[in-house]
Amino acid sequence: MFYRPADGHGLPHNPFNAIVTPRPIGWISTRGANGQDNLAPYSFFNAVAYEPPQVMFASTSAKPDRGDTKDSVANIRETGVFCVNVVEHAMRDVMNLSSGPWDKDVDEFEKAGIARAECDTIACSRVVKAPANLECRLTQILQLPGASNFVVFGEVVGIHLRDDCLRDGHFDVTTFQPLARLGYRDYARVDELFSLKRPGD
Ligand SMILES: Cc1cc2nc3c(=O)[nH]c(=O)nc-3n(C[C@H](O)[C@H](O)[C@H](O)COP(=O)(O)O)c2cc1C
């Protein structure tokens, strides 16, 4: 089939987010200017540069108690920092619980029973048991076409790696099995690896 998004797809569910898969999940922790902690998953997320290391995530749609956006973007606008927590398969249920449309004064760390620690380089909480945490300083927020579509870019200024995930000097994903977002309500867990040599290696 072929369709122009502007004309509609004619399927029972929008296939768009099943096409661009698998997507990593950035579990974004932020803190409001009032000290309120927030945690939510974003799969429009990726790393975008090495030197200096930079990441992005995109927020779509808005919450009634946040004007034109959601809690994460609203907090980052106030404080200029955020932390990306890597999600392992074992954390799938608490990650999912943190994605609820909770009021802005709900602390998802508390709601989902997730242990937190203070970041080292920014004033923000991190998921202490996550395989890795990327402490980020906001570089820019871009507004995209459409209502409430924002992309947040940040420079990674501090990185925590869980000790058991380091094997022979590698951050070894087989020790924790990253969770990936597919379309609809589907997920995948990374539990099988293979390597390819690049031309010229
Ligand atoms: C696995 C997963 C991935 C998600 N990815 C996104 C995303 O990329 N962008 C987005 O706006 N919402 C995404 N959501 C929905 C948000 O997590 C949800 O709207 C949440 O309430 C936003 O929280 P906040 O208002 O605390 O920022 C995702 C939800 C799940 C479960």
PDB file of C-alpha atoms and ligand atoms in Angstrom:
ATOM      1  CA  MET A   1       0.000   0.000   0.000  1.00  0.00           C
ATOM      2  CA  PHE A   2       0.963   3.633  -0.307  1.00  0.00           C
ATOM      3  CA  TYR A   3      -0.553   6.534   1.581  1.00  0.00           C
ATOM      4  CA  ARG A   4       0.047  10.211   2.091  1.00  0.00           C
ATOM      5  CA  PRO A   5      -0.103  10.904   5.842  1.00  0.00           C
ATOM      6  CA  ALA A   6      -2.146  14.028   5.189  1.00  0.00           C
ATOM      7  CA  ASP A   7      -4.861  11.838   3.591  1.00  0.00           C
ATOM      8  CA  GLY A   8      -4.952   9.159   6.336  1.00  0.00           C
ATOM      9  CA  HIS A   9      -3.809   5.516   6.367  1.00  0.00           C
ATOM     10  CA  GLY A  10      -7.177   3.726   6.506  1.00  0.00           C
ATOM     11  CA  LEU A  11      -5.812   1.128   8.955  1.00  0.00           C
ATOM     12  CA  PRO A  12      -7.243   0.410  12.427  1.00  0.00           C
ATOM     13  CA  HIS A  13      -4.146   2.006  14.054  1.00  0.00           C
ATOM     14  CA  ASN A  14      -1.552   4.473  12.842  1.00  0.00           C
ATOM     15  CA  PRO A  15       1.398   2.369  11.576  1.00  0.00           C
ATOM     16  CA  PHE A  16       3.933   5.211  11.824  1.00  0.00           C
ATOM     17  CA  ASN A  17       5.611   4.263  15.079  1.00  0.00           C
ATOM     18  CA  ALA A  18       5.707   0.595  14.028  1.00  0.00           C
ATOM     19  CA  ILE A  19       7.743   1.557  10.959  1.00  0.00           C
ATOM     20  CA  VAL A  20      10.616   3.291  12.729  1.00  0.00           C
ATOM     21  CA  THR A  21      11.638   0.482  15.085  1.00  0.00           C
ATOM     22  CA  PRO A  22      13.188  -0.637  17.310  1.00  0.00           C
ATOM     23  CA  ARG A  23      13.628   2.611  19.238  1.00  0.00           C
ATOM     24  CA  PRO A  24      15.719   3.019  22.365  1.00  0.00           C
ATOM     25  CA  ILE A  25      13.879   4.397  25.371  1.00  0.00           C
ATOM     26  CA  GLY A  26      15.214   7.468  27.130  1.00  0.00           C
ATOM     27  CA  TRP A  27      13.761   7.419  30.621  1.00  0.00           C
ATOM     28  CA  ILE A  28      13.983  11.122  31.348  1.00  0.00           C
ATOM     29  CA  SER A  29      14.305  12.432  34.890  1.00  0.00           C
ATOM     30  CA  THR A  30      13.831  16.141  35.549  1.00  0.00           C
ATOM     31  CA  ARG A  31      13.207  18.457  38.484  1.00  0.00           C
ATOM     32  CA  GLY A  32      10.977  21.526  38.477  1.00  0.00           C
ATOM     33  CA  ALA A  33      12.139  24.876  39.817  1.00  0.00           C
ATOM     34  CA  ASN A  34       9.982  24.050  42.879  1.00  0.00           C
ATOM     35  CA  GLY A  35      12.099  20.932  43.580  1.00  0.00           C
ATOM     36  CA  GLN A  36       9.470  18.459  42.308  1.00  0.00           C
ATOM     37  CA  ASP A  37      11.036  15.351  40.703  1.00  0.00           C
ATOM     38  CA  ASN A  38       9.585  13.852  37.511  1.00  0.00           C
ATOM     39  CA  LEU A  39      10.329  10.693  35.507  1.00  0.00           C
ATOM     40  CA  ALA A  40       8.865   9.614  32.136  1.00  0.00           C
ATOM     41  CA  PRO A  41       9.855   7.418  29.158  1.00  0.00           C
ATOM     42  CA  TYR A  42      10.484   8.855  25.682  1.00  0.00           C
ATOM     43  CA  SER A  43      11.186   6.603  22.685  1.00  0.00           C
ATOM     44  CA  PHE A  44      11.637   9.469  20.249  1.00  0.00           C
ATOM     45  CA  PHE A  45      15.110   9.450  21.753  1.00  0.00           C
ATOM     46  CA  ASN A  46      18.644   8.988  20.524  1.00  0.00           C
ATOM     47  CA  ALA A  47      22.316   9.911  20.742  1.00  0.00           C
ATOM     48  CA  VAL A  48      23.254  12.472  18.090  1.00  0.00           C
ATOM     49  CA  ALA A  49      26.965  13.336  18.543  1.00  0.00           C
ATOM     50  CA  TYR A  50      30.181  11.991  20.115  1.00  0.00           C
ATOM     51  CA  GLU A  51      32.348  15.070  20.786  1.00  0.00           C
ATOM     52  CA  PRO A  52      30.976  16.425  22.953  1.00  0.00           C
ATOM     53  CA  PRO A  53      28.434  13.639  23.524  1.00  0.00           C
ATOM     54  CA  GLN A  54      24.892  14.840  22.838  1.00  0.00           C
ATOM     55  CA  VAL A  55      21.408  13.322  22.971  1.00  0.00           C
ATOM     56  CA  MET A  56      17.897  14.345  21.976  1.00  0.00           C
ATOM     57  CA  PHE A  57      14.323  13.406  22.777  1.00  0.00           C
ATOM     58  CA  ALA A  58      11.044  14.604  21.300  1.00  0.00           C
ATOM     59  CA  SER A  59       7.872  15.404  23.197  1.00  0.00           C
ATOM     60  CA  THR A  60       4.536  15.315  21.395  1.00  0.00           C
ATOM     61  CA  SER A  61       1.172  16.600  22.653  1.00  0.00           C
ATOM     62  CA  ALA A  62       0.438  18.429  25.895  1.00  0.00           C
ATOM     63  CA  LYS A  63      -0.997  17.899  29.375  1.00  0.00           C
ATOM     64  CA  PRO A  64      -3.936  20.029  30.532  1.00  0.00           C
ATOM     65  CA  ASP A  65      -1.956  21.233  33.585  1.00  0.00           C
ATOM     66  CA  ARG A  66       1.129  22.179  31.526  1.00  0.00           C
ATOM     67  CA  GLY A  67      -0.055  24.518  28.786  1.00  0.00           C
ATOM     68  CA  ASP A  68       1.665  23.670  25.497  1.00  0.00           C
ATOM     69  CA  THR A  69       3.715  20.629  26.599  1.00  0.00           C
ATOM     70  CA  LYS A  70       4.310  17.805  29.130  1.00  0.00           C
ATOM     71  CA  ASP A  71       6.048  17.816  32.525  1.00  0.00           C
ATOM     72  CA  SER A  72       9.506  16.851  31.222  1.00  0.00           C
ATOM     73  CA  VAL A  73       9.852  19.719  28.730  1.00  0.00           C
ATOM     74  CA  ALA A  74       8.229  22.149  31.176  1.00  0.00           C
ATOM     75  CA  ASN A  75      10.788  21.253  33.875  1.00  0.00           C
ATOM     76  CA  ILE A  76      13.726  21.447  31.461  1.00  0.00           C
ATOM     77  CA  ARG A  77      12.598  24.906  30.376  1.00  0.00           C
ATOM     78  CA  GLU A  78      12.772  25.941  34.047  1.00  0.00           C
ATOM     79  CA  THR A  79      16.066  24.325  35.036  1.00  0.00           C
ATOM     80  CA  GLY A  80      18.068  23.651  31.847  1.00  0.00           C
ATOM     81  CA  VAL A  81      19.039  20.106  32.890  1.00  0.00           C
ATOM     82  CA  PHE A  82      17.806  16.533  32.600  1.00  0.00           C
ATOM     83  CA  CYS A  83      19.059  12.984  33.047  1.00  0.00           C
ATOM     84  CA  VAL A  84      18.582  10.063  30.641  1.00  0.00           C
ATOM     85  CA  ASN A  85      18.225   6.727  32.414  1.00  0.00           C
ATOM     86  CA  VAL A  86      18.735   3.555  30.342  1.00  0.00           C
ATOM     87  CA  VAL A  87      15.876   1.029  30.669  1.00  0.00           C
ATOM     88  CA  GLU A  88      16.629  -2.648  31.104  1.00  0.00           C
ATOM     89  CA  HIS A  89      14.072  -5.392  30.464  1.00  0.00           C
ATOM     90  CA  ALA A  90      13.701  -6.007  34.210  1.00  0.00           C
ATOM     91  CA  MET A  91      12.470  -2.413  34.668  1.00  0.00           C
ATOM     92  CA  ARG A  92       9.705  -2.610  32.032  1.00  0.00           C
ATOM     93  CA  ASP A  93       6.753  -2.473  34.430  1.00  0.00           C
ATOM     94  CA  VAL A  94       7.961   0.441  36.548  1.00  0.00           C
ATOM     95  CA  MET A  95       8.999   2.290  33.377  1.00  0.00           C
ATOM     96  CA  ASN A  96       5.479   1.766  32.017  1.00  0.00           C
ATOM     97  CA  LEU A  97       3.888   2.937  35.276  1.00  0.00           C
ATOM     98  CA  SER A  98       5.920   6.150  35.082  1.00  0.00           C
ATOM     99  CA  SER A  99       4.352   6.934  31.680  1.00  0.00           C
ATOM    100  CA  GLY A 100       0.864   7.570  33.100  1.00  0.00           C
ATOM    101  CA  PRO A 101      -0.796  10.962  32.546  1.00  0.00           C
ATOM    102  CA  TRP A 102      -0.173  11.964  36.161  1.00  0.00           C
ATOM    103  CA  ASP A 103      -0.679  15.481  37.486  1.00  0.00           C
ATOM    104  CA  LYS A 104       2.392  17.666  37.474  1.00  0.00           C
ATOM    105  CA  ASP A 105       2.785  17.337  41.240  1.00  0.00           C
ATOM    106  CA  VAL A 106       3.095  13.534  41.057  1.00  0.00           C
ATOM    107  CA  ASP A 107       6.608  12.235  41.667  1.00  0.00           C
ATOM    108  CA  GLU A 108       6.917   9.098  39.502  1.00  0.00           C
ATOM    109  CA  PHE A 109       9.939   7.862  41.491  1.00  0.00           C
ATOM    110  CA  GLU A 110       7.639   7.663  44.510  1.00  0.00           C
ATOM    111  CA  LYS A 111       4.577   6.442  42.592  1.00  0.00           C
ATOM    112  CA  ALA A 112       6.437   3.516  40.987  1.00  0.00           C
ATOM    113  CA  GLY A 113       8.747   2.812  43.941  1.00  0.00           C
ATOM    114  CA  ILE A 114      11.914   3.606  41.994  1.00  0.00           C
ATOM    115  CA  ALA A 115      15.082   4.258  44.011  1.00  0.00           C
ATOM    116  CA  ARG A 116      16.775   7.548  43.183  1.00  0.00           C
ATOM    117  CA  ALA A 117      20.145   9.191  43.772  1.00  0.00           C
ATOM    118  CA  GLU A 118      21.243  12.764  43.234  1.00  0.00           C
ATOM    119  CA  CYS A 119      23.159  13.372  39.985  1.00  0.00           C
ATOM    120  CA  ASP A 120      26.818  14.405  40.318  1.00  0.00           C
ATOM    121  CA  THR A 121      26.965  17.320  37.847  1.00  0.00           C
ATOM    122  CA  ILE A 122      23.390  18.643  37.710  1.00  0.00           C
ATOM    123  CA  ALA A 123      20.611  19.283  40.244  1.00  0.00           C
ATOM    124  CA  CYS A 124      18.403  16.333  39.263  1.00  0.00           C
ATOM    125  CA  SER A 125      17.575  12.804  40.426  1.00  0.00           C
ATOM    126  CA  ARG A 126      18.643   9.685  38.551  1.00  0.00           C
ATOM    127  CA  VAL A 127      17.386   6.078  38.581  1.00  0.00           C
ATOM    128  CA  VAL A 128      20.035   4.588  40.794  1.00  0.00           C
ATOM    129  CA  LYS A 129      19.672   0.988  39.518  1.00  0.00           C
ATOM    130  CA  ALA A 130      19.598   1.858  35.805  1.00  0.00           C
ATOM    131  CA  PRO A 131      22.395   0.289  33.724  1.00  0.00           C
ATOM    132  CA  ALA A 132      23.532   3.807  32.781  1.00  0.00           C
ATOM    133  CA  ASN A 133      22.618   7.431  33.442  1.00  0.00           C
ATOM    134  CA  LEU A 134      23.506  10.382  31.220  1.00  0.00           C
ATOM    135  CA  GLU A 135      23.521  13.698  33.057  1.00  0.00           C
ATOM    136  CA  CYS A 136      22.659  16.410  30.508  1.00  0.00           C
ATOM    137  CA  ARG A 137      22.687  20.162  30.181  1.00  0.00           C
ATOM    138  CA  LEU A 138      20.126  21.618  27.790  1.00  0.00           C
ATOM    139  CA  THR A 139      21.606  23.045  24.589  1.00  0.00           C
ATOM    140  CA  GLN A 140      18.400  23.861  22.721  1.00  0.00           C
ATOM    141  CA  ILE A 141      14.691  23.173  22.446  1.00  0.00           C
ATOM    142  CA  LEU A 142      13.359  23.205  18.888  1.00  0.00           C
ATOM    143  CA  GLN A 143       9.683  23.615  18.100  1.00  0.00           C
ATOM    144  CA  LEU A 144       8.574  21.372  15.229  1.00  0.00           C
ATOM    145  CA  PRO A 145       5.538  21.760  12.931  1.00  0.00           C
ATOM    146  CA  GLY A 146       2.259  20.726  14.538  1.00  0.00           C
ATOM    147  CA  ALA A 147       0.844  21.378  17.971  1.00  0.00           C
ATOM    148  CA  SER A 148       3.136  20.738  20.966  1.00  0.00           C
ATOM    149  CA  ASN A 149       5.958  19.010  19.074  1.00  0.00           C
ATOM    150  CA  PHE A 150       9.292  19.838  20.693  1.00  0.00           C
ATOM    151  CA  VAL A 151      12.783  18.350  20.390  1.00  0.00           C
ATOM    152  CA  VAL A 152      15.101  18.769  23.349  1.00  0.00           C
ATOM    153  CA  PHE A 153      18.861  18.558  22.777  1.00  0.00           C
ATOM    154  CA  GLY A 154      21.349  18.166  25.594  1.00  0.00           C
ATOM    155  CA  GLU A 155      25.091  17.808  26.113  1.00  0.00           C
ATOM    156  CA  VAL A 156      26.069  14.867  28.286  1.00  0.00           C
ATOM    157  CA  VAL A 157      28.248  16.187  31.111  1.00  0.00           C
ATOM    158  CA  GLY A 158      28.344  13.148  33.403  1.00  0.00           C
ATOM    159  CA  ILE A 159      27.942   9.403  32.794  1.00  0.00           C
ATOM    160  CA  HIS A 160      27.249   6.653  35.337  1.00  0.00           C
ATOM    161  CA  LEU A 161      27.755   3.017  34.279  1.00  0.00           C
ATOM    162  CA  ARG A 162      26.528   0.274  36.606  1.00  0.00           C
ATOM    163  CA  ASP A 163      29.575  -1.726  37.623  1.00  0.00           C
ATOM    164  CA  ASP A 164      28.115  -5.144  36.724  1.00  0.00           C
ATOM    165  CA  CYS A 165      27.499  -3.925  33.137  1.00  0.00           C
ATOM    166  CA  LEU A 166      31.235  -3.464  32.522  1.00  0.00           C
ATOM    167  CA  ARG A 167      32.938  -6.605  31.224  1.00  0.00           C
ATOM    168  CA  ASP A 168      36.462  -6.671  29.784  1.00  0.00           C
ATOM    169  CA  GLY A 169      36.310  -2.911  29.362  1.00  0.00           C
ATOM    170  CA  HIS A 170      33.052  -3.007  27.365  1.00  0.00           C
ATOM    171  CA  PHE A 171      29.644  -1.713  28.403  1.00  0.00           C
ATOM    172  CA  ASP A 172      28.108  -5.134  27.841  1.00  0.00           C
ATOM    173  CA  VAL A 173      24.395  -4.980  26.983  1.00  0.00           C
ATOM    174  CA  THR A 174      24.008  -8.743  27.418  1.00  0.00           C
ATOM    175  CA  THR A 175      24.280  -8.204  31.187  1.00  0.00           C
ATOM    176  CA  PHE A 176      21.072  -6.166  31.331  1.00  0.00           C
ATOM    177  CA  GLN A 177      19.126  -6.624  28.064  1.00  0.00           C
ATOM    178  CA  PRO A 178      18.049  -3.163  26.841  1.00  0.00           C
ATOM    179  CA  LEU A 179      14.321  -2.626  26.324  1.00  0.00           C
ATOM    180  CA  ALA A 180      13.311  -1.281  22.917  1.00  0.00           C
ATOM    181  CA  ARG A 181      10.014   0.260  21.809  1.00  0.00           C
ATOM    182  CA  LEU A 182       8.216  -1.148  18.786  1.00  0.00           C
ATOM    183  CA  GLY A 183       4.861  -0.002  17.408  1.00  0.00           C
ATOM    184  CA  TYR A 184       1.487  -0.156  19.117  1.00  0.00           C
ATOM    185  CA  ARG A 185       1.954  -1.596  22.647  1.00  0.00           C
ATOM    186  CA  ASP A 186       4.866  -3.823  21.589  1.00  0.00           C
ATOM    187  CA  TYR A 187       8.421  -3.992  22.924  1.00  0.00           C
ATOM    188  CA  ALA A 188      11.557  -6.032  22.280  1.00  0.00           C
ATOM    189  CA  ARG A 189      14.401  -7.026  24.516  1.00  0.00           C
ATOM    190  CA  VAL A 190      17.925  -7.181  23.133  1.00  0.00           C
ATOM    191  CA  ASP A 191      19.309 -10.565  24.111  1.00  0.00           C
ATOM    192  CA  GLU A 192      21.254 -11.752  21.076  1.00  0.00           C
ATOM    193  CA  LEU A 193      24.266 -10.031  19.564  1.00  0.00           C
ATOM    194  CA  PHE A 194      26.458 -10.489  16.536  1.00  0.00           C
ATOM    195  CA  SER A 195      29.339  -8.367  15.250  1.00  0.00           C
ATOM    196  CA  LEU A 196      30.271  -7.154  11.766  1.00  0.00           C
ATOM    197  CA  LYS A 197      33.680  -5.836  10.811  1.00  0.00           C
ATOM    198  CA  ARG A 198      33.541  -2.515   8.977  1.00  0.00           C
ATOM    199  CA  PRO A 199      35.201  -2.276   5.563  1.00  0.00           C
ATOM    200  CA  GLY A 200      38.850  -1.449   6.226  1.00  0.00           C
ATOM    201  CA  ASP A 201      38.889  -2.844   9.790  1.00  0.00           C
TER     202      ASP A 201
HETATM  203  C1  LIG B   1       7.828   3.330  26.067  1.00  0.00           C
HETATM  204  C2  LIG B   1       7.192   4.681  25.944  1.00  0.00           C
HETATM  205  C3  LIG B   1       7.726   5.627  25.083  1.00  0.00           C
HETATM  206  C4  LIG B   1       7.160   6.896  24.978  1.00  0.00           C
HETATM  207  N1  LIG B   1       7.728   7.802  24.123  1.00  0.00           N
HETATM  208  C5  LIG B   1       7.226   9.045  24.045  1.00  0.00           C
HETATM  209  C6  LIG B   1       7.842  10.007  23.200  1.00  0.00           C
HETATM  210  O1  LIG B   1       8.845   9.748  22.525  1.00  0.00           O
HETATM  211  N2  LIG B   1       7.309  11.256  23.177  1.00  0.00           N
HETATM  212  C7  LIG B   1       6.237  11.593  23.928  1.00  0.00           C
HETATM  213  O2  LIG B   1       5.808  12.746  23.879  1.00  0.00           O
HETATM  214  N3  LIG B   1       5.625  10.700  24.749  1.00  0.00           N
HETATM  215  C8  LIG B   1       6.113   9.445  24.825  1.00  0.00           C
HETATM  216  N4  LIG B   1       5.529   8.531  25.663  1.00  0.00           N
HETATM  217  C9  LIG B   1       4.414   8.964  26.514  1.00  0.00           C
HETATM  218  C10 LIG B   1       4.929   9.719  27.745  1.00  0.00           C
HETATM  219  O3  LIG B   1       5.776   8.891  28.533  1.00  0.00           O
HETATM  220  C11 LIG B   1       3.741  10.181  28.589  1.00  0.00           C
HETATM  221  O4  LIG B   1       2.982  11.129  27.862  1.00  0.00           O
HETATM  222  C12 LIG B   1       4.141  10.730  29.935  1.00  0.00           C
HETATM  223  O5  LIG B   1       3.000  10.960  30.718  1.00  0.00           O
HETATM  224  C13 LIG B   1       4.895  12.042  29.794  1.00  0.00           C
HETATM  225  O6  LIG B   1       5.329  12.378  31.078  1.00  0.00           O
HETATM  226  P1  LIG B   1       5.697  13.824  31.565  1.00  0.00           P
HETATM  227  O7  LIG B   1       4.472  14.718  31.405  1.00  0.00           O
HETATM  228  O8  LIG B   1       6.029  13.572  33.025  1.00  0.00           O
HETATM  229  O9  LIG B   1       6.875  14.302  30.762  1.00  0.00           O
HETATM  230  C14 LIG B   1       6.033   7.236  25.762  1.00  0.00           C
HETATM  231  C15 LIG B   1       5.464   6.267  26.616  1.00  0.00           C
HETATM  232  C16 LIG B   1       6.034   5.010  26.701  1.00  0.00           C
HETATM  233  C17 LIG B   1       5.419   3.969  27.619  1.00  0.00           C
END
